[in-house]
mmCIF file of N, CA and C in Angstrom:
data_model
loop_
_atom_site.group_PDB
_atom_site.id
_atom_site.type_symbol
_atom_site.label_atom_id
_atom_site.label_comp_id
_atom_site.label_asym_id
_atom_site.label_seq_id
_atom_site.Cartn_x
_atom_site.Cartn_y
_atom_site.Cartn_z
ATOM 1 N N MET A 1 28.440 32.305 -5.305
ATOM 2 C CA MET A 1 28.189 30.902 -5.343
ATOM 3 C C MET A 1 28.979 30.241 -6.475
ATOM 4 N N ASP A 2 29.631 29.080 -6.253
ATOM 5 C CA ASP A 2 30.377 28.445 -7.336
ATOM 6 C C ASP A 2 29.273 27.920 -8.273
ATOM 7 N N LYS A 3 29.732 27.593 -9.478
ATOM 8 C CA LYS A 3 28.774 27.067 -10.418
ATOM 9 C C LYS A 3 28.331 25.647 -9.992
ATOM 10 N N CYS A 4 27.096 25.414 -10.210
ATOM 11 C CA CYS A 4 26.494 24.121 -9.927
ATOM 12 C C CYS A 4 26.563 23.134 -11.080
ATOM 13 N N ARG A 5 27.273 22.007 -10.901
ATOM 14 C CA ARG A 5 27.458 21.126 -12.104
ATOM 15 C C ARG A 5 26.012 20.634 -12.664
ATOM 16 N N PHE A 6 25.079 20.478 -11.711
ATOM 17 C CA PHE A 6 23.786 19.980 -12.154
ATOM 18 C C PHE A 6 23.055 21.061 -12.887
ATOM 19 N N CYS A 7 23.092 22.267 -12.387
ATOM 20 C CA CYS A 7 22.402 23.439 -13.172
ATOM 21 C C CYS A 7 23.178 23.550 -14.578
ATOM 22 N N GLU A 8 24.457 23.451 -14.639
ATOM 23 C CA GLU A 8 25.117 23.588 -15.855
ATOM 24 C C GLU A 8 24.654 22.552 -16.827
ATOM 25 N N ARG A 9 24.595 21.303 -16.351
ATOM 26 C CA ARG A 9 24.178 20.159 -17.225
ATOM 27 C C ARG A 9 22.705 20.388 -17.696
ATOM 28 N N MET A 10 21.770 20.794 -16.868
ATOM 29 C CA MET A 10 20.458 21.061 -17.266
ATOM 30 C C MET A 10 20.465 22.037 -18.304
ATOM 31 N N SER A 11 21.189 23.102 -18.172
ATOM 32 C CA SER A 11 21.214 24.218 -19.112
ATOM 33 C C SER A 11 21.640 23.831 -20.566
ATOM 34 N N THR A 12 22.328 22.641 -20.675
ATOM 35 C CA THR A 12 22.753 22.163 -21.973
ATOM 36 C C THR A 12 21.750 21.230 -22.609
ATOM 37 N N GLY A 13 20.691 20.837 -21.852
ATOM 38 C CA GLY A 13 19.716 19.949 -22.317
ATOM 39 C C GLY A 13 20.094 18.489 -22.303
ATOM 40 N N ASP A 14 21.234 18.223 -21.587
ATOM 41 C CA ASP A 14 21.926 16.833 -21.504
ATOM 42 C C ASP A 14 21.233 16.025 -20.377
ATOM 43 N N PHE A 15 20.002 15.578 -20.635
ATOM 44 C CA PHE A 15 19.250 14.737 -19.750
ATOM 45 C C PHE A 15 18.467 13.784 -20.465
ATOM 46 N N ASP A 16 18.127 12.608 -19.874
ATOM 47 C CA ASP A 16 17.364 11.547 -20.458
ATOM 48 C C ASP A 16 15.887 11.559 -20.295
ATOM 49 N N PHE A 17 15.395 12.222 -19.191
ATOM 50 C CA PHE A 17 14.000 12.227 -18.854
ATOM 51 C C PHE A 17 13.718 13.644 -18.280
ATOM 52 N N ALA A 18 12.481 14.079 -18.409
ATOM 53 C CA ALA A 18 12.127 15.367 -17.786
ATOM 54 C C ALA A 18 10.625 15.493 -17.661
ATOM 55 N N ASN A 19 10.279 16.350 -16.666
ATOM 56 C CA ASN A 19 8.915 16.736 -16.608
ATOM 57 C C ASN A 19 8.974 18.291 -16.225
ATOM 58 N N ALA A 20 7.977 18.860 -15.832
ATOM 59 C CA ALA A 20 7.862 20.398 -15.661
ATOM 60 C C ALA A 20 8.863 20.866 -14.627
ATOM 61 N N HIS A 21 9.116 20.006 -13.592
ATOM 62 C CA HIS A 21 9.857 20.396 -12.416
ATOM 63 C C HIS A 21 11.193 19.641 -12.201
ATOM 64 N N ALA A 22 11.424 18.637 -12.942
ATOM 65 C CA ALA A 22 12.646 17.780 -12.637
ATOM 66 C C ALA A 22 13.190 17.246 -13.966
ATOM 67 N N VAL A 23 14.512 16.782 -13.863
ATOM 68 C CA VAL A 23 15.153 16.116 -14.895
ATOM 69 C C VAL A 23 15.890 14.822 -14.380
ATOM 70 N N ALA A 24 16.270 13.982 -15.298
ATOM 71 C CA ALA A 24 17.031 12.821 -14.825
ATOM 72 C C ALA A 24 18.161 12.478 -15.901
ATOM 73 N N PHE A 25 19.332 12.140 -15.328
ATOM 74 C CA PHE A 25 20.449 11.747 -16.308
ATOM 75 C C PHE A 25 21.316 10.720 -15.477
ATOM 76 N N PRO A 26 22.137 10.089 -16.203
ATOM 77 C CA PRO A 26 23.075 9.109 -15.620
ATOM 78 C C PRO A 26 24.008 9.742 -14.566
ATOM 79 N N ASP A 27 24.251 9.037 -13.526
ATOM 80 C CA ASP A 27 25.302 9.425 -12.541
ATOM 81 C C ASP A 27 26.605 9.426 -13.143
ATOM 82 N N SER A 28 27.361 10.365 -12.955
ATOM 83 C CA SER A 28 28.830 10.507 -13.484
ATOM 84 C C SER A 28 29.755 9.381 -12.978
ATOM 85 N N PHE A 29 29.370 8.924 -11.706
ATOM 86 C CA PHE A 29 30.202 7.820 -11.159
ATOM 87 C C PHE A 29 29.276 6.738 -10.654
ATOM 88 N N PRO A 30 28.807 5.979 -11.647
ATOM 89 C CA PRO A 30 27.722 5.013 -11.246
ATOM 90 C C PRO A 30 28.124 3.872 -10.426
ATOM 91 N N LEU A 31 27.179 3.423 -9.514
ATOM 92 C CA LEU A 31 27.514 2.320 -8.698
ATOM 93 C C LEU A 31 27.104 1.059 -9.453
ATOM 94 N N SER A 32 26.294 1.184 -10.426
ATOM 95 C CA SER A 32 25.827 0.072 -11.209
ATOM 96 C C SER A 32 25.377 0.544 -12.605
ATOM 97 N N GLU A 33 25.219 -0.279 -13.511
ATOM 98 C CA GLU A 33 24.710 0.081 -14.882
ATOM 99 C C GLU A 33 23.303 0.683 -14.743
ATOM 100 N N GLY A 34 23.071 1.862 -15.193
ATOM 101 C CA GLY A 34 21.743 2.427 -15.084
ATOM 102 C C GLY A 34 21.600 3.411 -13.995
ATOM 103 N N HIS A 35 22.548 3.503 -13.017
ATOM 104 C CA HIS A 35 22.457 4.364 -11.871
ATOM 105 C C HIS A 35 22.170 5.856 -12.471
ATOM 106 N N THR A 36 21.048 6.364 -11.924
ATOM 107 C CA THR A 36 20.514 7.673 -12.504
ATOM 108 C C THR A 36 20.245 8.591 -11.372
ATOM 109 N N LEU A 37 20.416 9.847 -11.709
ATOM 110 C CA LEU A 37 20.058 10.911 -10.707
ATOM 111 C C LEU A 37 18.799 11.600 -11.228
ATOM 112 N N VAL A 38 17.887 11.950 -10.354
ATOM 113 C CA VAL A 38 16.700 12.703 -10.540
ATOM 114 C C VAL A 38 16.853 14.073 -9.759
ATOM 115 N N ILE A 39 16.773 15.139 -10.483
ATOM 116 C CA ILE A 39 17.034 16.444 -9.850
ATOM 117 C C ILE A 39 15.969 17.434 -10.134
ATOM 118 N N PRO A 40 15.684 18.331 -9.199
ATOM 119 C CA PRO A 40 14.644 19.358 -9.458
ATOM 120 C C PRO A 40 15.349 20.450 -10.450
ATOM 121 N N ARG A 41 14.477 21.082 -11.221
ATOM 122 C CA ARG A 41 15.030 22.040 -12.201
ATOM 123 C C ARG A 41 15.450 23.338 -11.363
ATOM 124 N N ILE A 42 14.959 23.609 -10.214
ATOM 125 C CA ILE A 42 15.283 24.800 -9.465
ATOM 126 C C ILE A 42 16.508 24.374 -8.647
ATOM 127 N N HIS A 43 17.373 25.278 -8.423
ATOM 128 C CA HIS A 43 18.596 25.051 -7.613
ATOM 129 C C HIS A 43 18.203 25.185 -6.134
ATOM 130 N N GLU A 44 18.147 24.105 -5.523
ATOM 131 C CA GLU A 44 17.773 24.043 -4.052
ATOM 132 C C GLU A 44 18.640 23.018 -3.509
ATOM 133 N N PRO A 45 19.439 23.218 -2.565
ATOM 134 C CA PRO A 45 20.368 22.247 -2.054
ATOM 135 C C PRO A 45 19.614 21.150 -1.112
ATOM 136 N N ASP A 46 18.499 21.479 -0.516
ATOM 137 C CA ASP A 46 17.966 20.546 0.559
ATOM 138 C C ASP A 46 16.690 20.020 -0.116
ATOM 139 N N LEU A 47 16.603 18.684 -0.277
ATOM 140 C CA LEU A 47 15.451 18.025 -0.789
ATOM 141 C C LEU A 47 14.208 18.339 -0.007
ATOM 142 N N PHE A 48 14.307 18.518 1.345
ATOM 143 C CA PHE A 48 13.188 18.697 2.260
ATOM 144 C C PHE A 48 12.731 20.152 2.116
ATOM 145 N N ASP A 49 13.494 21.091 1.483
ATOM 146 C CA ASP A 49 13.016 22.473 1.220
ATOM 147 C C ASP A 49 12.321 22.707 -0.112
ATOM 148 N N LEU A 50 12.182 21.648 -0.897
ATOM 149 C CA LEU A 50 11.475 21.760 -2.137
ATOM 150 C C LEU A 50 9.959 21.993 -1.901
ATOM 151 N N ASP A 51 9.371 22.789 -2.768
ATOM 152 C CA ASP A 51 7.840 22.918 -2.569
ATOM 153 C C ASP A 51 7.174 21.688 -2.955
ATOM 154 N N ALA A 52 5.920 21.510 -2.576
ATOM 155 C CA ALA A 52 5.207 20.263 -2.761
ATOM 156 C C ALA A 52 5.199 19.956 -4.226
ATOM 157 N N ALA A 53 4.931 20.737 -5.168
ATOM 158 C CA ALA A 53 4.813 20.477 -6.562
ATOM 159 C C ALA A 53 6.084 19.950 -7.150
ATOM 160 N N THR A 54 7.269 20.606 -6.748
ATOM 161 C CA THR A 54 8.471 20.078 -7.202
ATOM 162 C C THR A 54 8.894 18.782 -6.629
ATOM 163 N N ARG A 55 8.621 18.623 -5.317
ATOM 164 C CA ARG A 55 8.955 17.340 -4.675
ATOM 165 C C ARG A 55 8.193 16.185 -5.279
ATOM 166 N N SER A 56 6.882 16.512 -5.582
ATOM 167 C CA SER A 56 6.042 15.453 -6.277
ATOM 168 C C SER A 56 6.516 15.058 -7.734
ATOM 169 N N ALA A 57 7.074 16.137 -8.380
ATOM 170 C CA ALA A 57 7.544 15.883 -9.772
ATOM 171 C C ALA A 57 8.847 15.127 -9.667
ATOM 172 N N VAL A 58 9.599 15.326 -8.752
ATOM 173 C CA VAL A 58 10.878 14.565 -8.523
ATOM 174 C C VAL A 58 10.498 13.082 -8.375
ATOM 175 N N TRP A 59 9.493 12.808 -7.423
ATOM 176 C CA TRP A 59 9.176 11.439 -7.205
ATOM 177 C C TRP A 59 8.509 10.829 -8.393
ATOM 178 N N GLU A 60 7.664 11.645 -9.143
ATOM 179 C CA GLU A 60 7.114 11.060 -10.395
ATOM 180 C C GLU A 60 8.190 10.642 -11.393
ATOM 181 N N LEU A 61 9.255 11.403 -11.476
ATOM 182 C CA LEU A 61 10.334 11.173 -12.377
ATOM 183 C C LEU A 61 11.104 9.832 -11.844
ATOM 184 N N VAL A 62 11.257 9.689 -10.650
ATOM 185 C CA VAL A 62 11.836 8.452 -10.016
ATOM 186 C C VAL A 62 11.086 7.326 -10.567
ATOM 187 N N ASP A 63 9.791 7.307 -10.577
ATOM 188 C CA ASP A 63 8.883 6.222 -11.026
ATOM 189 C C ASP A 63 9.151 5.964 -12.534
ATOM 190 N N THR A 64 9.277 7.079 -13.398
ATOM 191 C CA THR A 64 9.587 6.981 -14.735
ATOM 192 C C THR A 64 10.923 6.367 -14.994
ATOM 193 N N VAL A 65 11.957 6.769 -14.346
ATOM 194 C CA VAL A 65 13.247 6.223 -14.520
ATOM 195 C C VAL A 65 13.240 4.690 -14.099
ATOM 196 N N GLN A 66 12.670 4.425 -13.040
ATOM 197 C CA GLN A 66 12.558 2.977 -12.520
ATOM 198 C C GLN A 66 11.843 2.123 -13.560
ATOM 199 N N ALA A 67 10.751 2.592 -14.138
ATOM 200 C CA ALA A 67 10.128 1.829 -15.181
ATOM 201 C C ALA A 67 10.925 1.681 -16.433
ATOM 202 N N HIS A 68 11.619 2.690 -16.849
ATOM 203 C CA HIS A 68 12.549 2.540 -17.913
ATOM 204 C C HIS A 68 13.598 1.536 -17.671
ATOM 205 N N LEU A 69 14.190 1.590 -16.447
ATOM 206 C CA LEU A 69 15.277 0.636 -16.123
ATOM 207 C C LEU A 69 14.821 -0.747 -16.069
ATOM 208 N N VAL A 70 13.631 -1.002 -15.594
ATOM 209 C CA VAL A 70 13.005 -2.363 -15.656
ATOM 210 C C VAL A 70 12.906 -2.843 -17.046
ATOM 211 N N GLY A 71 12.424 -1.942 -17.969
ATOM 212 C CA GLY A 71 12.238 -2.329 -19.339
ATOM 213 C C GLY A 71 13.508 -2.586 -20.041
ATOM 214 N N THR A 72 14.554 -1.841 -19.730
ATOM 215 C CA THR A 72 15.836 -1.913 -20.569
ATOM 216 C C THR A 72 16.933 -2.889 -19.847
ATOM 217 N N LEU A 73 16.946 -2.873 -18.514
ATOM 218 C CA LEU A 73 18.009 -3.664 -17.873
ATOM 219 C C LEU A 73 17.462 -4.839 -17.006
ATOM 220 N N ALA A 74 16.197 -4.831 -16.728
ATOM 221 C CA ALA A 74 15.508 -5.905 -15.985
ATOM 222 C C ALA A 74 16.335 -6.167 -14.648
ATOM 223 N N PRO A 75 16.593 -5.257 -13.809
ATOM 224 C CA PRO A 75 17.334 -5.502 -12.561
ATOM 225 C C PRO A 75 16.507 -6.273 -11.702
ATOM 226 N N ASP A 76 17.164 -6.892 -10.671
ATOM 227 C CA ASP A 76 16.416 -7.738 -9.658
ATOM 228 C C ASP A 76 15.873 -6.812 -8.442
ATOM 229 N N GLY A 77 16.427 -5.560 -8.361
ATOM 230 C CA GLY A 77 15.954 -4.632 -7.362
ATOM 231 C C GLY A 77 16.490 -3.314 -7.493
ATOM 232 N N PHE A 78 16.215 -2.475 -6.537
ATOM 233 C CA PHE A 78 16.679 -1.139 -6.571
ATOM 234 C C PHE A 78 17.046 -0.598 -5.199
ATOM 235 N N ASN A 79 18.042 0.317 -5.134
ATOM 236 C CA ASN A 79 18.188 1.242 -4.010
ATOM 237 C C ASN A 79 17.843 2.476 -4.446
ATOM 238 N N ILE A 80 16.990 3.301 -3.622
ATOM 239 C CA ILE A 80 16.608 4.645 -3.882
ATOM 240 C C ILE A 80 17.208 5.462 -2.736
ATOM 241 N N GLY A 81 17.988 6.499 -2.951
ATOM 242 C CA GLY A 81 18.484 7.289 -1.935
ATOM 243 C C GLY A 81 18.734 8.720 -2.227
ATOM 244 N N ALA A 82 18.829 9.463 -1.083
ATOM 245 C CA ALA A 82 19.214 10.856 -1.103
ATOM 246 C C ALA A 82 20.096 11.212 0.047
ATOM 247 N N ASN A 83 21.145 11.886 -0.189
ATOM 248 C CA ASN A 83 22.005 12.414 0.761
ATOM 249 C C ASN A 83 21.639 13.898 0.884
ATOM 250 N N VAL A 84 21.221 14.268 2.082
ATOM 251 C CA VAL A 84 20.715 15.603 2.427
ATOM 252 C C VAL A 84 21.612 16.321 3.400
ATOM 253 N N ARG A 85 22.342 17.251 3.037
ATOM 254 C CA ARG A 85 23.315 18.029 3.722
ATOM 255 C C ARG A 85 24.533 17.284 3.883
ATOM 256 N N PRO A 86 25.617 18.051 4.096
ATOM 257 C CA PRO A 86 27.015 17.362 4.200
ATOM 258 C C PRO A 86 27.155 16.307 5.255
ATOM 259 N N ALA A 87 26.542 16.399 6.350
ATOM 260 C CA ALA A 87 26.590 15.469 7.333
ATOM 261 C C ALA A 87 26.038 14.111 6.928
ATOM 262 N N ALA A 88 25.238 14.080 5.843
ATOM 263 C CA ALA A 88 24.751 12.800 5.399
ATOM 264 C C ALA A 88 25.365 12.395 4.097
ATOM 265 N N GLY A 89 26.506 13.046 3.730
ATOM 266 C CA GLY A 89 27.322 12.785 2.575
ATOM 267 C C GLY A 89 27.058 13.492 1.346
ATOM 268 N N GLN A 90 26.138 14.546 1.345
ATOM 269 C CA GLN A 90 25.853 15.212 0.205
ATOM 270 C C GLN A 90 27.060 16.065 -0.237
ATOM 271 N N THR A 91 27.481 15.832 -1.504
ATOM 272 C CA THR A 91 28.718 16.500 -1.986
ATOM 273 C C THR A 91 28.359 17.596 -3.140
ATOM 274 N N ILE A 92 27.281 17.469 -3.671
ATOM 275 C CA ILE A 92 26.871 18.463 -4.651
ATOM 276 C C ILE A 92 25.631 19.182 -4.126
ATOM 277 N N PRO A 93 25.772 20.483 -3.779
ATOM 278 C CA PRO A 93 24.633 21.150 -3.097
ATOM 279 C C PRO A 93 23.451 21.539 -3.972
ATOM 280 N N HIS A 94 22.851 20.505 -4.599
ATOM 281 C CA HIS A 94 21.612 20.670 -5.358
ATOM 282 C C HIS A 94 20.919 19.338 -5.079
ATOM 283 N N ALA A 95 19.714 19.426 -4.568
ATOM 284 C CA ALA A 95 18.903 18.215 -4.166
ATOM 285 C C ALA A 95 18.878 17.282 -5.299
ATOM 286 N N HIS A 96 18.974 15.907 -4.987
ATOM 287 C CA HIS A 96 18.912 14.909 -6.030
ATOM 288 C C HIS A 96 18.645 13.556 -5.374
ATOM 289 N N VAL A 97 18.011 12.647 -6.120
ATOM 290 C CA VAL A 97 17.675 11.336 -5.730
ATOM 291 C C VAL A 97 18.343 10.350 -6.622
ATOM 292 N N HIS A 98 19.022 9.355 -6.020
ATOM 293 C CA HIS A 98 19.694 8.312 -6.706
ATOM 294 C C HIS A 98 18.755 7.139 -6.968
ATOM 295 N N VAL A 99 18.718 6.637 -8.248
ATOM 296 C CA VAL A 99 17.968 5.473 -8.565
ATOM 297 C C VAL A 99 18.962 4.451 -9.021
ATOM 298 N N ILE A 100 19.222 3.412 -8.152
ATOM 299 C CA ILE A 100 20.353 2.510 -8.347
ATOM 300 C C ILE A 100 19.852 1.127 -8.669
ATOM 301 N N PRO A 101 19.931 0.648 -9.829
ATOM 302 C CA PRO A 101 19.554 -0.781 -10.096
ATOM 303 C C PRO A 101 20.524 -1.679 -9.429
ATOM 304 N N ARG A 102 19.883 -2.789 -9.007
ATOM 305 C CA ARG A 102 20.645 -3.885 -8.309
ATOM 306 C C ARG A 102 20.330 -5.219 -8.940
ATOM 307 N N ASN A 103 21.385 -6.052 -8.895
ATOM 308 C CA ASN A 103 21.136 -7.434 -9.410
ATOM 309 C C ASN A 103 21.634 -8.470 -8.340
ATOM 310 N N SER A 104 20.931 -9.593 -8.360
ATOM 311 C CA SER A 104 21.385 -10.632 -7.447
ATOM 312 C C SER A 104 22.869 -10.975 -7.692
ATOM 313 N N GLY A 105 23.658 -11.036 -6.654
ATOM 314 C CA GLY A 105 25.034 -11.368 -6.771
ATOM 315 C C GLY A 105 25.912 -10.250 -7.035
ATOM 316 N N ASP A 106 25.457 -8.949 -7.079
ATOM 317 C CA ASP A 106 26.378 -7.873 -7.424
ATOM 318 C C ASP A 106 27.173 -7.530 -6.193
ATOM 319 N N VAL A 107 26.766 -7.996 -5.075
ATOM 320 C CA VAL A 107 27.655 -7.955 -3.768
ATOM 321 C C VAL A 107 27.268 -9.205 -3.103
ATOM 322 N N THR A 108 28.299 -9.648 -2.189
ATOM 323 C CA THR A 108 28.270 -10.977 -1.544
ATOM 324 C C THR A 108 26.914 -10.954 -0.654
ATOM 325 N N ASP A 109 26.693 -10.000 0.042
ATOM 326 C CA ASP A 109 25.484 -10.066 1.052
ATOM 327 C C ASP A 109 24.805 -8.577 0.958
ATOM 328 N N PRO A 110 23.694 -8.519 0.289
ATOM 329 C CA PRO A 110 23.053 -7.205 0.156
ATOM 330 C C PRO A 110 22.197 -6.787 1.420
ATOM 331 N N ARG A 111 22.105 -7.663 2.302
ATOM 332 C CA ARG A 111 21.206 -7.350 3.478
ATOM 333 C C ARG A 111 21.600 -6.040 4.036
ATOM 334 N N GLY A 112 20.636 -5.223 4.443
ATOM 335 C CA GLY A 112 20.857 -3.962 5.046
ATOM 336 C C GLY A 112 20.840 -2.792 4.144
ATOM 337 N N GLY A 113 21.144 -3.035 2.823
ATOM 338 C CA GLY A 113 21.033 -2.029 1.763
ATOM 339 C C GLY A 113 21.599 -0.681 2.232
ATOM 340 N N VAL A 114 20.764 0.300 2.324
ATOM 341 C CA VAL A 114 21.152 1.746 2.611
ATOM 342 C C VAL A 114 21.668 1.821 4.086
ATOM 343 N N ARG A 115 21.349 0.935 4.915
ATOM 344 C CA ARG A 115 21.852 0.926 6.277
ATOM 345 C C ARG A 115 23.425 0.967 6.381
ATOM 346 N N TRP A 116 24.068 0.580 5.287
ATOM 347 C CA TRP A 116 25.597 0.491 5.288
ATOM 348 C C TRP A 116 26.131 1.925 5.231
ATOM 349 N N VAL A 117 25.336 2.972 5.278
ATOM 350 C CA VAL A 117 25.925 4.336 5.405
ATOM 351 C C VAL A 117 26.588 4.527 6.772
ATOM 352 N N ILE A 118 26.131 3.697 7.756
ATOM 353 C CA ILE A 118 26.791 3.643 9.055
ATOM 354 C C ILE A 118 27.264 2.089 9.264
ATOM 355 N N PRO A 119 28.399 1.797 8.868
ATOM 356 C CA PRO A 119 28.687 0.418 8.744
ATOM 357 C C PRO A 119 28.646 -0.362 10.135
ATOM 358 N N ASP A 120 28.990 0.205 11.264
ATOM 359 C CA ASP A 120 28.997 -0.458 12.461
ATOM 360 C C ASP A 120 27.548 -0.807 12.915
ATOM 361 N N ARG A 121 26.509 -0.191 12.377
ATOM 362 C CA ARG A 121 25.175 -0.388 12.823
ATOM 363 C C ARG A 121 24.343 -1.143 11.729
ATOM 364 N N ALA A 122 24.901 -1.309 10.594
ATOM 365 C CA ALA A 122 24.239 -1.911 9.399
ATOM 366 C C ALA A 122 23.738 -3.416 9.698
ATOM 367 N N PRO A 123 24.627 -4.268 10.174
ATOM 368 C CA PRO A 123 24.166 -5.611 10.258
ATOM 369 C C PRO A 123 23.326 -5.863 11.610
ATOM 370 N N TYR A 124 22.102 -5.232 11.625
ATOM 371 C CA TYR A 124 21.324 -5.401 12.848
ATOM 372 C C TYR A 124 20.946 -6.814 13.132
ATOM 373 N N TRP A 125 21.013 -7.668 12.130
ATOM 374 C CA TRP A 125 20.638 -9.050 12.356
ATOM 375 C C TRP A 125 21.587 -9.752 13.234
ATOM 376 N N ASN A 126 22.818 -9.198 13.414
ATOM 377 C CA ASN A 126 23.814 -9.708 14.284
ATOM 378 C C ASN A 126 23.814 -9.146 15.769
ATOM 379 N N GLN A 127 22.859 -8.320 16.019
ATOM 380 C CA GLN A 127 22.777 -7.562 17.323
ATOM 381 C C GLN A 127 21.783 -8.112 18.296
ATOM 382 N N GLY A 128 21.843 -9.435 18.360
ATOM 383 C CA GLY A 128 21.021 -10.115 19.371
ATOM 384 C C GLY A 128 19.648 -10.129 19.270
#
């Protein structure tokens, strides 16, 4: 197996938040200021294959990150997302959840949010 960049980062202690089963750190290619990744401490590629305790810890840390971002950046909203398996766009084979702060006006029309992963189907409001 090739080295996992998330496992390597965890091994250095380079993360902003942590609990028993997960850590969080800034995305290396952020979509917005504060874009953060929450990852399990165990190396598991598929978010759906995490055991219940680990999955719960990941989501608890999502809440911690969100509260921190509200307190520091006061965004107007959030996108929360996970790409699971290559067909869904996962490029790093270690489960992770994106916490992406959003602000009014950061894009011309934010309607549809995560639906834009399939652009032709995103603007459902135009489909009669």
